[in-house]
Amino acid sequence: MSLQSMTGYASAQTTLDIANHPQGARLGLEIRSVNSRFLDISFRLPDEMRQHEPALRELLGQNIKRGKVELRAHLEASHNTAVAMPDKALLQNLVEVQQLVRNTLHDAPLLSVAEVIRLSHGAMTPHEDWTAQVLALGQQVVSKLCEARQREGQRLAKDLLERAHQLQDLADLALPLVPKTVEAQRQRFLERWREAMDLVDTQGLPDVVHERALAEAASFAVRADVAEEVTRLKTHLDEISRLLQLAQHKEGIGKRLDFLIQELHREANTLGSKASAIEMTRISLDMKVLIEQMREQVQNLE
């Protein structure tokens, strides 16, 4: 199964065999889909199509796993310069209905020939083979939708890979800064510690105070070290790239990618909160911008 976006549109038309319409009737199906956490299918069908809703729903469920999907059907008589011959049974029914109405509403006008033709053409009686035609058209429009979703999915995958590579470049820039940042923070901490010690009497325990300063500086350096966050971030990016480059994708890849994006965001936040150098802070902000752009795109993937 190829990577698919949840956004897509497709339409198709065919001519149906209708008993009281020698020229048949035009049936049009169109499908729109947008992103959703689950598969949400809705229909807008004329009354003549209601009986086919379960089969169409099953067809959609076999080909689409996630997304808010709406299927619309349009059914109308084919246009022809020749007037179709009304069905005799239908004409008799119109006579009976007209008489019933006039028995109650004595001033109701009689039906004109044009009104009779319009009413007789408006009643469509499905041919016995209508189900097969509807499902064949449904398969055609669903296939078109899947092709459109695949094209959009490939475009999204390409864009996501580009942003993942940009994040990799930022991570590569961040790693060399880690030891320099830690050492700078350690020296800054020791300087402030010495300034504080100058304000108090340290003659009693000079060795103990110095050892305590070194221990606190080391502890602070550990807390300021972001190498682990950068390493995890690169690992998540490698997994995202691997998933996007797979020839075949299992169901639910969009949800897996969404989880990895959340992990990227967590690591970038931690990196920003621990960063003590302005260069590291800028890298963290640039990462967050790219990750947010990726998150919006991943939410459109099935």
PDB file of N, CA, C and O in Angstrom, residues 72-137:
ATOM      1  N   ARG A  72     -21.173  11.798  -2.765  1.00  0.00           N
ATOM      2  CA  ARG A  72     -22.409  12.382  -3.276  1.00  0.00           C
ATOM      3  C   ARG A  72     -22.784  11.713  -4.588  1.00  0.00           C
ATOM      4  O   ARG A  72     -21.909  11.358  -5.393  1.00  0.00           O
ATOM      5  N   ALA A  73     -24.091  11.554  -4.787  1.00  0.00           N
ATOM      6  CA  ALA A  73     -24.591  10.972  -6.036  1.00  0.00           C
ATOM      7  C   ALA A  73     -25.596  11.927  -6.663  1.00  0.00           C
ATOM      8  O   ALA A  73     -26.419  12.536  -5.966  1.00  0.00           O
ATOM      9  N   HIS A  74     -25.495  12.078  -7.989  1.00  0.00           N
ATOM     10  CA  HIS A  74     -26.421  12.915  -8.750  1.00  0.00           C
ATOM     11  C   HIS A  74     -27.077  12.037  -9.810  1.00  0.00           C
ATOM     12  O   HIS A  74     -26.377  11.400 -10.609  1.00  0.00           O
ATOM     13  N   LEU A  75     -28.389  11.999  -9.816  1.00  0.00           N
ATOM     14  CA  LEU A  75     -29.130  11.151 -10.752  1.00  0.00           C
ATOM     15  C   LEU A  75     -30.141  11.995 -11.491  1.00  0.00           C
ATOM     16  O   LEU A  75     -30.977  12.661 -10.877  1.00  0.00           O
ATOM     17  N   GLU A  76     -30.055  11.997 -12.824  1.00  0.00           N
ATOM     18  CA  GLU A  76     -31.003  12.778 -13.613  1.00  0.00           C
ATOM     19  C   GLU A  76     -31.187  12.119 -14.970  1.00  0.00           C
ATOM     20  O   GLU A  76     -30.293  11.409 -15.466  1.00  0.00           O
ATOM     21  N   ALA A  77     -32.357  12.354 -15.552  1.00  0.00           N
ATOM     22  CA  ALA A  77     -32.653  11.776 -16.862  1.00  0.00           C
ATOM     23  C   ALA A  77     -31.745  12.380 -17.913  1.00  0.00           C
ATOM     24  O   ALA A  77     -31.406  13.565 -17.866  1.00  0.00           O
ATOM     25  N   SER A  78     -31.316  11.548 -18.876  1.00  0.00           N
ATOM     26  CA  SER A  78     -30.483  12.039 -19.970  1.00  0.00           C
ATOM     27  C   SER A  78     -31.294  12.988 -20.836  1.00  0.00           C
ATOM     28  O   SER A  78     -32.475  12.768 -21.117  1.00  0.00           O
ATOM     29  N   HIS A  79     -30.666  14.071 -21.280  1.00  0.00           N
ATOM     30  CA  HIS A  79     -31.346  15.043 -22.144  1.00  0.00           C
ATOM     31  C   HIS A  79     -31.430  14.516 -23.574  1.00  0.00           C
ATOM     32  O   HIS A  79     -30.472  13.988 -24.117  1.00  0.00           O
ATOM     33  N   ASN A  80     -32.602  14.665 -24.167  1.00  0.00           N
ATOM     34  CA  ASN A  80     -32.804  14.208 -25.538  1.00  0.00           C
ATOM     35  C   ASN A  80     -33.887  15.070 -26.174  1.00  0.00           C
ATOM     36  O   ASN A  80     -34.856  15.456 -25.513  1.00  0.00           O
ATOM     37  N   THR A  81     -33.763  15.403 -27.446  1.00  0.00           N
ATOM     38  CA  THR A  81     -34.758  16.256 -28.103  1.00  0.00           C
ATOM     39  C   THR A  81     -36.097  15.546 -28.240  1.00  0.00           C
ATOM     40  O   THR A  81     -37.148  16.184 -28.242  1.00  0.00           O
ATOM     41  N   ALA A  82     -36.093  14.249 -28.336  1.00  0.00           N
ATOM     42  CA  ALA A  82     -37.345  13.504 -28.432  1.00  0.00           C
ATOM     43  C   ALA A  82     -37.936  13.285 -27.044  1.00  0.00           C
ATOM     44  O   ALA A  82     -37.211  13.024 -26.096  1.00  0.00           O
ATOM     45  N   VAL A  83     -39.280  13.429 -26.954  1.00  0.00           N
ATOM     46  CA  VAL A  83     -39.961  13.244 -25.676  1.00  0.00           C
ATOM     47  C   VAL A  83     -40.196  11.759 -25.453  1.00  0.00           C
ATOM     48  O   VAL A  83     -40.762  11.066 -26.314  1.00  0.00           O
ATOM     49  N   ALA A  84     -39.754  11.255 -24.308  1.00  0.00           N
ATOM     50  CA  ALA A  84     -39.935   9.838 -23.992  1.00  0.00           C
ATOM     51  C   ALA A  84     -41.398   9.534 -23.732  1.00  0.00           C
ATOM     52  O   ALA A  84     -42.133  10.355 -23.197  1.00  0.00           O
ATOM     53  N   MET A  85     -41.834   8.344 -24.130  1.00  0.00           N
ATOM     54  CA  MET A  85     -43.210   7.929 -23.939  1.00  0.00           C
ATOM     55  C   MET A  85     -43.460   7.603 -22.474  1.00  0.00           C
ATOM     56  O   MET A  85     -42.798   6.747 -21.903  1.00  0.00           O
ATOM     57  N   PRO A  86     -44.429   8.305 -21.818  1.00  0.00           N
ATOM     58  CA  PRO A  86     -44.719   8.012 -20.407  1.00  0.00           C
ATOM     59  C   PRO A  86     -45.274   6.604 -20.240  1.00  0.00           C
ATOM     60  O   PRO A  86     -45.931   6.058 -21.119  1.00  0.00           O
ATOM     61  N   ASP A  87     -45.001   6.021 -19.096  1.00  0.00           N
ATOM     62  CA  ASP A  87     -45.497   4.687 -18.784  1.00  0.00           C
ATOM     63  C   ASP A  87     -47.003   4.758 -18.523  1.00  0.00           C
ATOM     64  O   ASP A  87     -47.486   5.634 -17.800  1.00  0.00           O
ATOM     65  N   LYS A  88     -47.780   3.816 -19.120  1.00  0.00           N
ATOM     66  CA  LYS A  88     -49.245   3.847 -18.983  1.00  0.00           C
ATOM     67  C   LYS A  88     -49.679   3.674 -17.531  1.00  0.00           C
ATOM     68  O   LYS A  88     -50.631   4.317 -17.083  1.00  0.00           O
ATOM     69  N   ALA A  89     -49.029   2.805 -16.816  1.00  0.00           N
ATOM     70  CA  ALA A  89     -49.394   2.596 -15.410  1.00  0.00           C
ATOM     71  C   ALA A  89     -49.164   3.878 -14.603  1.00  0.00           C
ATOM     72  O   ALA A  89     -49.955   4.220 -13.712  1.00  0.00           O
ATOM     73  N   LEU A  90     -48.090   4.582 -14.940  1.00  0.00           N
ATOM     74  CA  LEU A  90     -47.812   5.836 -14.239  1.00  0.00           C
ATOM     75  C   LEU A  90     -48.862   6.883 -14.566  1.00  0.00           C
ATOM     76  O   LEU A  90     -49.314   7.630 -13.687  1.00  0.00           O
ATOM     77  N   LEU A  91     -49.289   6.937 -15.831  1.00  0.00           N
ATOM     78  CA  LEU A  91     -50.339   7.891 -16.216  1.00  0.00           C
ATOM     79  C   LEU A  91     -51.634   7.607 -15.463  1.00  0.00           C
ATOM     80  O   LEU A  91     -52.320   8.532 -15.001  1.00  0.00           O
ATOM     81  N   GLN A  92     -51.975   6.332 -15.334  1.00  0.00           N
ATOM     82  CA  GLN A  92     -53.187   5.976 -14.600  1.00  0.00           C
ATOM     83  C   GLN A  92     -53.074   6.400 -13.143  1.00  0.00           C
ATOM     84  O   GLN A  92     -54.038   6.885 -12.536  1.00  0.00           O
ATOM     85  N   ASN A  93     -51.885   6.232 -12.579  1.00  0.00           N
ATOM     86  CA  ASN A  93     -51.665   6.637 -11.198  1.00  0.00           C
ATOM     87  C   ASN A  93     -51.808   8.141 -11.037  1.00  0.00           C
ATOM     88  O   ASN A  93     -52.391   8.619 -10.053  1.00  0.00           O
ATOM     89  N   LEU A  94     -51.301   8.916 -12.005  1.00  0.00           N
ATOM     90  CA  LEU A  94     -51.434  10.375 -11.942  1.00  0.00           C
ATOM     91  C   LEU A  94     -52.905  10.792 -12.016  1.00  0.00           C
ATOM     92  O   LEU A  94     -53.330  11.726 -11.333  1.00  0.00           O
ATOM     93  N   VAL A  95     -53.691  10.091 -12.822  1.00  0.00           N
ATOM     94  CA  VAL A  95     -55.129  10.390 -12.923  1.00  0.00           C
ATOM     95  C   VAL A  95     -55.807  10.164 -11.583  1.00  0.00           C
ATOM     96  O   VAL A  95     -56.627  10.977 -11.120  1.00  0.00           O
ATOM     97  N   GLU A  96     -55.484   9.042 -10.935  1.00  0.00           N
ATOM     98  CA  GLU A  96     -56.107   8.735  -9.652  1.00  0.00           C
ATOM     99  C   GLU A  96     -55.702   9.757  -8.585  1.00  0.00           C
ATOM    100  O   GLU A  96     -56.535  10.187  -7.776  1.00  0.00           O
ATOM    101  N   VAL A  97     -54.450  10.134  -8.569  1.00  0.00           N
ATOM    102  CA  VAL A  97     -53.983  11.123  -7.593  1.00  0.00           C
ATOM    103  C   VAL A  97     -54.657  12.460  -7.843  1.00  0.00           C
ATOM    104  O   VAL A  97     -55.102  13.146  -6.907  1.00  0.00           O
ATOM    105  N   GLN A  98     -54.748  12.866  -9.117  1.00  0.00           N
ATOM    106  CA  GLN A  98     -55.394  14.133  -9.453  1.00  0.00           C
ATOM    107  C   GLN A  98     -56.850  14.145  -9.000  1.00  0.00           C
ATOM    108  O   GLN A  98     -57.339  15.130  -8.422  1.00  0.00           O
ATOM    109  N   GLN A  99     -57.534  13.033  -9.223  1.00  0.00           N
ATOM    110  CA  GLN A  99     -58.943  12.964  -8.830  1.00  0.00           C
ATOM    111  C   GLN A  99     -59.099  13.047  -7.316  1.00  0.00           C
ATOM    112  O   GLN A  99     -60.004  13.714  -6.803  1.00  0.00           O
ATOM    113  N   LEU A 100     -58.195  12.387  -6.576  1.00  0.00           N
ATOM    114  CA  LEU A 100     -58.239  12.421  -5.124  1.00  0.00           C
ATOM    115  C   LEU A 100     -58.030  13.845  -4.605  1.00  0.00           C
ATOM    116  O   LEU A 100     -58.718  14.296  -3.676  1.00  0.00           O
ATOM    117  N   VAL A 101     -57.103  14.552  -5.215  1.00  0.00           N
ATOM    118  CA  VAL A 101     -56.838  15.926  -4.800  1.00  0.00           C
ATOM    119  C   VAL A 101     -58.041  16.818  -5.092  1.00  0.00           C
ATOM    120  O   VAL A 101     -58.457  17.640  -4.265  1.00  0.00           O
ATOM    121  N   ARG A 102     -58.638  16.665  -6.282  1.00  0.00           N
ATOM    122  CA  ARG A 102     -59.761  17.527  -6.678  1.00  0.00           C
ATOM    123  C   ARG A 102     -61.022  17.213  -5.885  1.00  0.00           C
ATOM    124  O   ARG A 102     -61.910  18.063  -5.774  1.00  0.00           O
ATOM    125  N   ASN A 103     -61.117  16.014  -5.334  1.00  0.00           N
ATOM    126  CA  ASN A 103     -62.259  15.706  -4.479  1.00  0.00           C
ATOM    127  C   ASN A 103     -62.238  16.540  -3.207  1.00  0.00           C
ATOM    128  O   ASN A 103     -63.289  16.821  -2.608  1.00  0.00           O
ATOM    129  N   THR A 104     -61.043  16.904  -2.771  1.00  0.00           N
ATOM    130  CA  THR A 104     -60.896  17.724  -1.562  1.00  0.00           C
ATOM    131  C   THR A 104     -60.744  19.199  -1.911  1.00  0.00           C
ATOM    132  O   THR A 104     -61.362  20.072  -1.294  1.00  0.00           O
ATOM    133  N   LEU A 105     -59.893  19.471  -2.904  1.00  0.00           N
ATOM    134  CA  LEU A 105     -59.661  20.847  -3.352  1.00  0.00           C
ATOM    135  C   LEU A 105     -60.347  21.026  -4.703  1.00  0.00           C
ATOM    136  O   LEU A 105     -59.769  20.761  -5.757  1.00  0.00           O
ATOM    137  N   HIS A 106     -61.604  21.470  -4.649  1.00  0.00           N
ATOM    138  CA  HIS A 106     -62.424  21.511  -5.872  1.00  0.00           C
ATOM    139  C   HIS A 106     -61.898  22.505  -6.888  1.00  0.00           C
ATOM    140  O   HIS A 106     -62.159  22.362  -8.091  1.00  0.00           O
ATOM    141  N   ASP A 107     -61.177  23.542  -6.454  1.00  0.00           N
ATOM    142  CA  ASP A 107     -60.668  24.557  -7.382  1.00  0.00           C
ATOM    143  C   ASP A 107     -59.287  24.221  -7.930  1.00  0.00           C
ATOM    144  O   ASP A 107     -58.708  25.017  -8.673  1.00  0.00           O
ATOM    145  N   ALA A 108     -58.737  23.053  -7.564  1.00  0.00           N
ATOM    146  CA  ALA A 108     -57.403  22.690  -8.049  1.00  0.00           C
ATOM    147  C   ALA A 108     -57.441  22.492  -9.557  1.00  0.00           C
ATOM    148  O   ALA A 108     -58.333  21.816 -10.068  1.00  0.00           O
ATOM    149  N   PRO A 109     -56.490  23.099 -10.307  1.00  0.00           N
ATOM    150  CA  PRO A 109     -56.503  22.979 -11.770  1.00  0.00           C
ATOM    151  C   PRO A 109     -56.082  21.580 -12.208  1.00  0.00           C
ATOM    152  O   PRO A 109     -55.405  20.859 -11.482  1.00  0.00           O
ATOM    153  N   LEU A 110     -56.513  21.228 -13.411  1.00  0.00           N
ATOM    154  CA  LEU A 110     -56.116  19.945 -13.981  1.00  0.00           C
ATOM    155  C   LEU A 110     -54.638  19.989 -14.386  1.00  0.00           C
ATOM    156  O   LEU A 110     -54.078  21.041 -14.687  1.00  0.00           O
ATOM    157  N   LEU A 111     -54.001  18.819 -14.389  1.00  0.00           N
ATOM    158  CA  LEU A 111     -52.610  18.739 -14.816  1.00  0.00           C
ATOM    159  C   LEU A 111     -52.503  19.008 -16.308  1.00  0.00           C
ATOM    160  O   LEU A 111     -53.307  18.511 -17.102  1.00  0.00           O
ATOM    161  N   SER A 112     -51.483  19.806 -16.681  1.00  0.00           N
ATOM    162  CA  SER A 112     -51.233  20.052 -18.095  1.00  0.00           C
ATOM    163  C   SER A 112     -50.381  18.912 -18.662  1.00  0.00           C
ATOM    164  O   SER A 112     -49.818  18.103 -17.924  1.00  0.00           O
ATOM    165  N   VAL A 113     -50.290  18.865 -19.996  1.00  0.00           N
ATOM    166  CA  VAL A 113     -49.471  17.836 -20.641  1.00  0.00           C
ATOM    167  C   VAL A 113     -48.008  17.978 -20.215  1.00  0.00           C
ATOM    168  O   VAL A 113     -47.325  16.980 -19.938  1.00  0.00           O
ATOM    169  N   ALA A 114     -47.520  19.212 -20.137  1.00  0.00           N
ATOM    170  CA  ALA A 114     -46.126  19.448 -19.734  1.00  0.00           C
ATOM    171  C   ALA A 114     -45.879  18.953 -18.319  1.00  0.00           C
ATOM    172  O   ALA A 114     -44.835  18.357 -18.021  1.00  0.00           O
ATOM    173  N   GLU A 115     -46.847  19.195 -17.421  1.00  0.00           N
ATOM    174  CA  GLU A 115     -46.696  18.745 -16.035  1.00  0.00           C
ATOM    175  C   GLU A 115     -46.716  17.224 -15.951  1.00  0.00           C
ATOM    176  O   GLU A 115     -45.971  16.626 -15.162  1.00  0.00           O
ATOM    177  N   VAL A 116     -47.571  16.602 -16.746  1.00  0.00           N
ATOM    178  CA  VAL A 116     -47.628  15.137 -16.753  1.00  0.00           C
ATOM    179  C   VAL A 116     -46.298  14.555 -17.216  1.00  0.00           C
ATOM    180  O   VAL A 116     -45.766  13.594 -16.627  1.00  0.00           O
ATOM    181  N   ILE A 117     -45.732  15.142 -18.299  1.00  0.00           N
ATOM    182  CA  ILE A 117     -44.439  14.643 -18.814  1.00  0.00           C
ATOM    183  C   ILE A 117     -43.343  14.848 -17.776  1.00  0.00           C
ATOM    184  O   ILE A 117     -42.512  13.961 -17.545  1.00  0.00           O
ATOM    185  N   ARG A 118     -43.349  16.023 -17.125  1.00  0.00           N
ATOM    186  CA  ARG A 118     -42.317  16.293 -16.118  1.00  0.00           C
ATOM    187  C   ARG A 118     -42.423  15.323 -14.953  1.00  0.00           C
ATOM    188  O   ARG A 118     -41.407  14.778 -14.493  1.00  0.00           O
ATOM    189  N   LEU A 119     -43.642  15.071 -14.484  1.00  0.00           N
ATOM    190  CA  LEU A 119     -43.829  14.164 -13.359  1.00  0.00           C
ATOM    191  C   LEU A 119     -43.488  12.729 -13.733  1.00  0.00           C
ATOM    192  O   LEU A 119     -42.896  11.981 -12.938  1.00  0.00           O
ATOM    193  N   SER A 120     -43.838  12.326 -14.951  1.00  0.00           N
ATOM    194  CA  SER A 120     -43.550  10.952 -15.360  1.00  0.00           C
ATOM    195  C   SER A 120     -42.060  10.741 -15.554  1.00  0.00           C
ATOM    196  O   SER A 120     -41.527   9.668 -15.263  1.00  0.00           O
ATOM    197  N   HIS A 121     -41.348  11.761 -16.018  1.00  0.00           N
ATOM    198  CA  HIS A 121     -39.899  11.643 -16.176  1.00  0.00           C
ATOM    199  C   HIS A 121     -39.186  11.735 -14.842  1.00  0.00           C
ATOM    200  O   HIS A 121     -38.075  11.232 -14.692  1.00  0.00           O
ATOM    201  N   GLY A 122     -39.821  12.382 -13.875  1.00  0.00           N
ATOM    202  CA  GLY A 122     -39.184  12.510 -12.564  1.00  0.00           C
ATOM    203  C   GLY A 122     -39.186  11.221 -11.779  1.00  0.00           C
ATOM    204  O   GLY A 122     -38.391  11.032 -10.862  1.00  0.00           O
ATOM    205  N   ALA A 123     -40.054  10.308 -12.110  1.00  0.00           N
ATOM    206  CA  ALA A 123     -40.101   9.027 -11.390  1.00  0.00           C
ATOM    207  C   ALA A 123     -39.200   8.039 -12.100  1.00  0.00           C
ATOM    208  O   ALA A 123     -39.430   7.688 -13.253  1.00  0.00           O
ATOM    209  N   MET A 124     -38.150   7.613 -11.456  1.00  0.00           N
ATOM    210  CA  MET A 124     -37.186   6.698 -12.062  1.00  0.00           C
ATOM    211  C   MET A 124     -37.299   5.322 -11.426  1.00  0.00           C
ATOM    212  O   MET A 124     -37.194   5.185 -10.210  1.00  0.00           O
ATOM    213  N   THR A 125     -37.513   4.331 -12.256  1.00  0.00           N
ATOM    214  CA  THR A 125     -37.596   2.958 -11.774  1.00  0.00           C
ATOM    215  C   THR A 125     -36.312   2.236 -12.140  1.00  0.00           C
ATOM    216  O   THR A 125     -36.003   2.095 -13.324  1.00  0.00           O
ATOM    217  N   PRO A 126     -35.506   1.796 -11.167  1.00  0.00           N
ATOM    218  CA  PRO A 126     -34.231   1.161 -11.476  1.00  0.00           C
ATOM    219  C   PRO A 126     -34.401  -0.110 -12.296  1.00  0.00           C
ATOM    220  O   PRO A 126     -35.326  -0.874 -12.105  1.00  0.00           O
ATOM    221  N   HIS A 127     -33.483  -0.305 -13.243  1.00  0.00           N
ATOM    222  CA  HIS A 127     -33.426  -1.545 -13.999  1.00  0.00           C
ATOM    223  C   HIS A 127     -32.862  -2.641 -13.091  1.00  0.00           C
ATOM    224  O   HIS A 127     -32.194  -2.372 -12.110  1.00  0.00           O
ATOM    225  N   GLU A 128     -33.112  -3.891 -13.420  1.00  0.00           N
ATOM    226  CA  GLU A 128     -32.685  -4.975 -12.551  1.00  0.00           C
ATOM    227  C   GLU A 128     -31.154  -5.070 -12.438  1.00  0.00           C
ATOM    228  O   GLU A 128     -30.640  -5.628 -11.472  1.00  0.00           O
ATOM    229  N   ASP A 129     -30.417  -4.529 -13.410  1.00  0.00           N
ATOM    230  CA  ASP A 129     -28.964  -4.576 -13.379  1.00  0.00           C
ATOM    231  C   ASP A 129     -28.342  -3.298 -12.792  1.00  0.00           C
ATOM    232  O   ASP A 129     -27.138  -3.081 -12.900  1.00  0.00           O
ATOM    233  N   TRP A 130     -29.134  -2.461 -12.169  1.00  0.00           N
ATOM    234  CA  TRP A 130     -28.659  -1.166 -11.685  1.00  0.00           C
ATOM    235  C   TRP A 130     -27.562  -1.339 -10.626  1.00  0.00           C
ATOM    236  O   TRP A 130     -26.609  -0.570 -10.582  1.00  0.00           O
ATOM    237  N   THR A 131     -27.683  -2.311  -9.756  1.00  0.00           N
ATOM    238  CA  THR A 131     -26.711  -2.507  -8.670  1.00  0.00           C
ATOM    239  C   THR A 131     -25.303  -2.715  -9.220  1.00  0.00           C
ATOM    240  O   THR A 131     -24.336  -2.109  -8.735  1.00  0.00           O
ATOM    241  N   ALA A 132     -25.183  -3.546 -10.220  1.00  0.00           N
ATOM    242  CA  ALA A 132     -23.862  -3.806 -10.802  1.00  0.00           C
ATOM    243  C   ALA A 132     -23.274  -2.537 -11.396  1.00  0.00           C
ATOM    244  O   ALA A 132     -22.070  -2.264 -11.265  1.00  0.00           O
ATOM    245  N   GLN A 133     -24.108  -1.731 -12.055  1.00  0.00           N
ATOM    246  CA  GLN A 133     -23.628  -0.489 -12.659  1.00  0.00           C
ATOM    247  C   GLN A 133     -23.163   0.501 -11.585  1.00  0.00           C
ATOM    248  O   GLN A 133     -22.141   1.173 -11.749  1.00  0.00           O
ATOM    249  N   VAL A 134     -23.932   0.591 -10.514  1.00  0.00           N
ATOM    250  CA  VAL A 134     -23.580   1.523  -9.432  1.00  0.00           C
ATOM    251  C   VAL A 134     -22.253   1.124  -8.790  1.00  0.00           C
ATOM    252  O   VAL A 134     -21.380   1.960  -8.559  1.00  0.00           O
ATOM    253  N   LEU A 135     -22.091  -0.168  -8.516  1.00  0.00           N
ATOM    254  CA  LEU A 135     -20.854  -0.621  -7.870  1.00  0.00           C
ATOM    255  C   LEU A 135     -19.651  -0.476  -8.797  1.00  0.00           C
ATOM    256  O   LEU A 135     -18.544  -0.165  -8.341  1.00  0.00           O
ATOM    257  N   ALA A 136     -19.869  -0.706 -10.087  1.00  0.00           N
ATOM    258  CA  ALA A 136     -18.767  -0.528 -11.042  1.00  0.00           C
ATOM    259  C   ALA A 136     -18.330   0.938 -11.076  1.00  0.00           C
ATOM    260  O   ALA A 136     -17.129   1.239 -11.094  1.00  0.00           O
ATOM    261  N   LEU A 137     -19.300   1.835 -11.079  1.00  0.00           N
ATOM    262  CA  LEU A 137     -18.971   3.265 -11.054  1.00  0.00           C
ATOM    263  C   LEU A 137     -18.326   3.646  -9.727  1.00  0.00           C
ATOM    264  O   LEU A 137     -17.391   4.447  -9.680  1.00  0.00           O
TER     265      LEU A 137
END
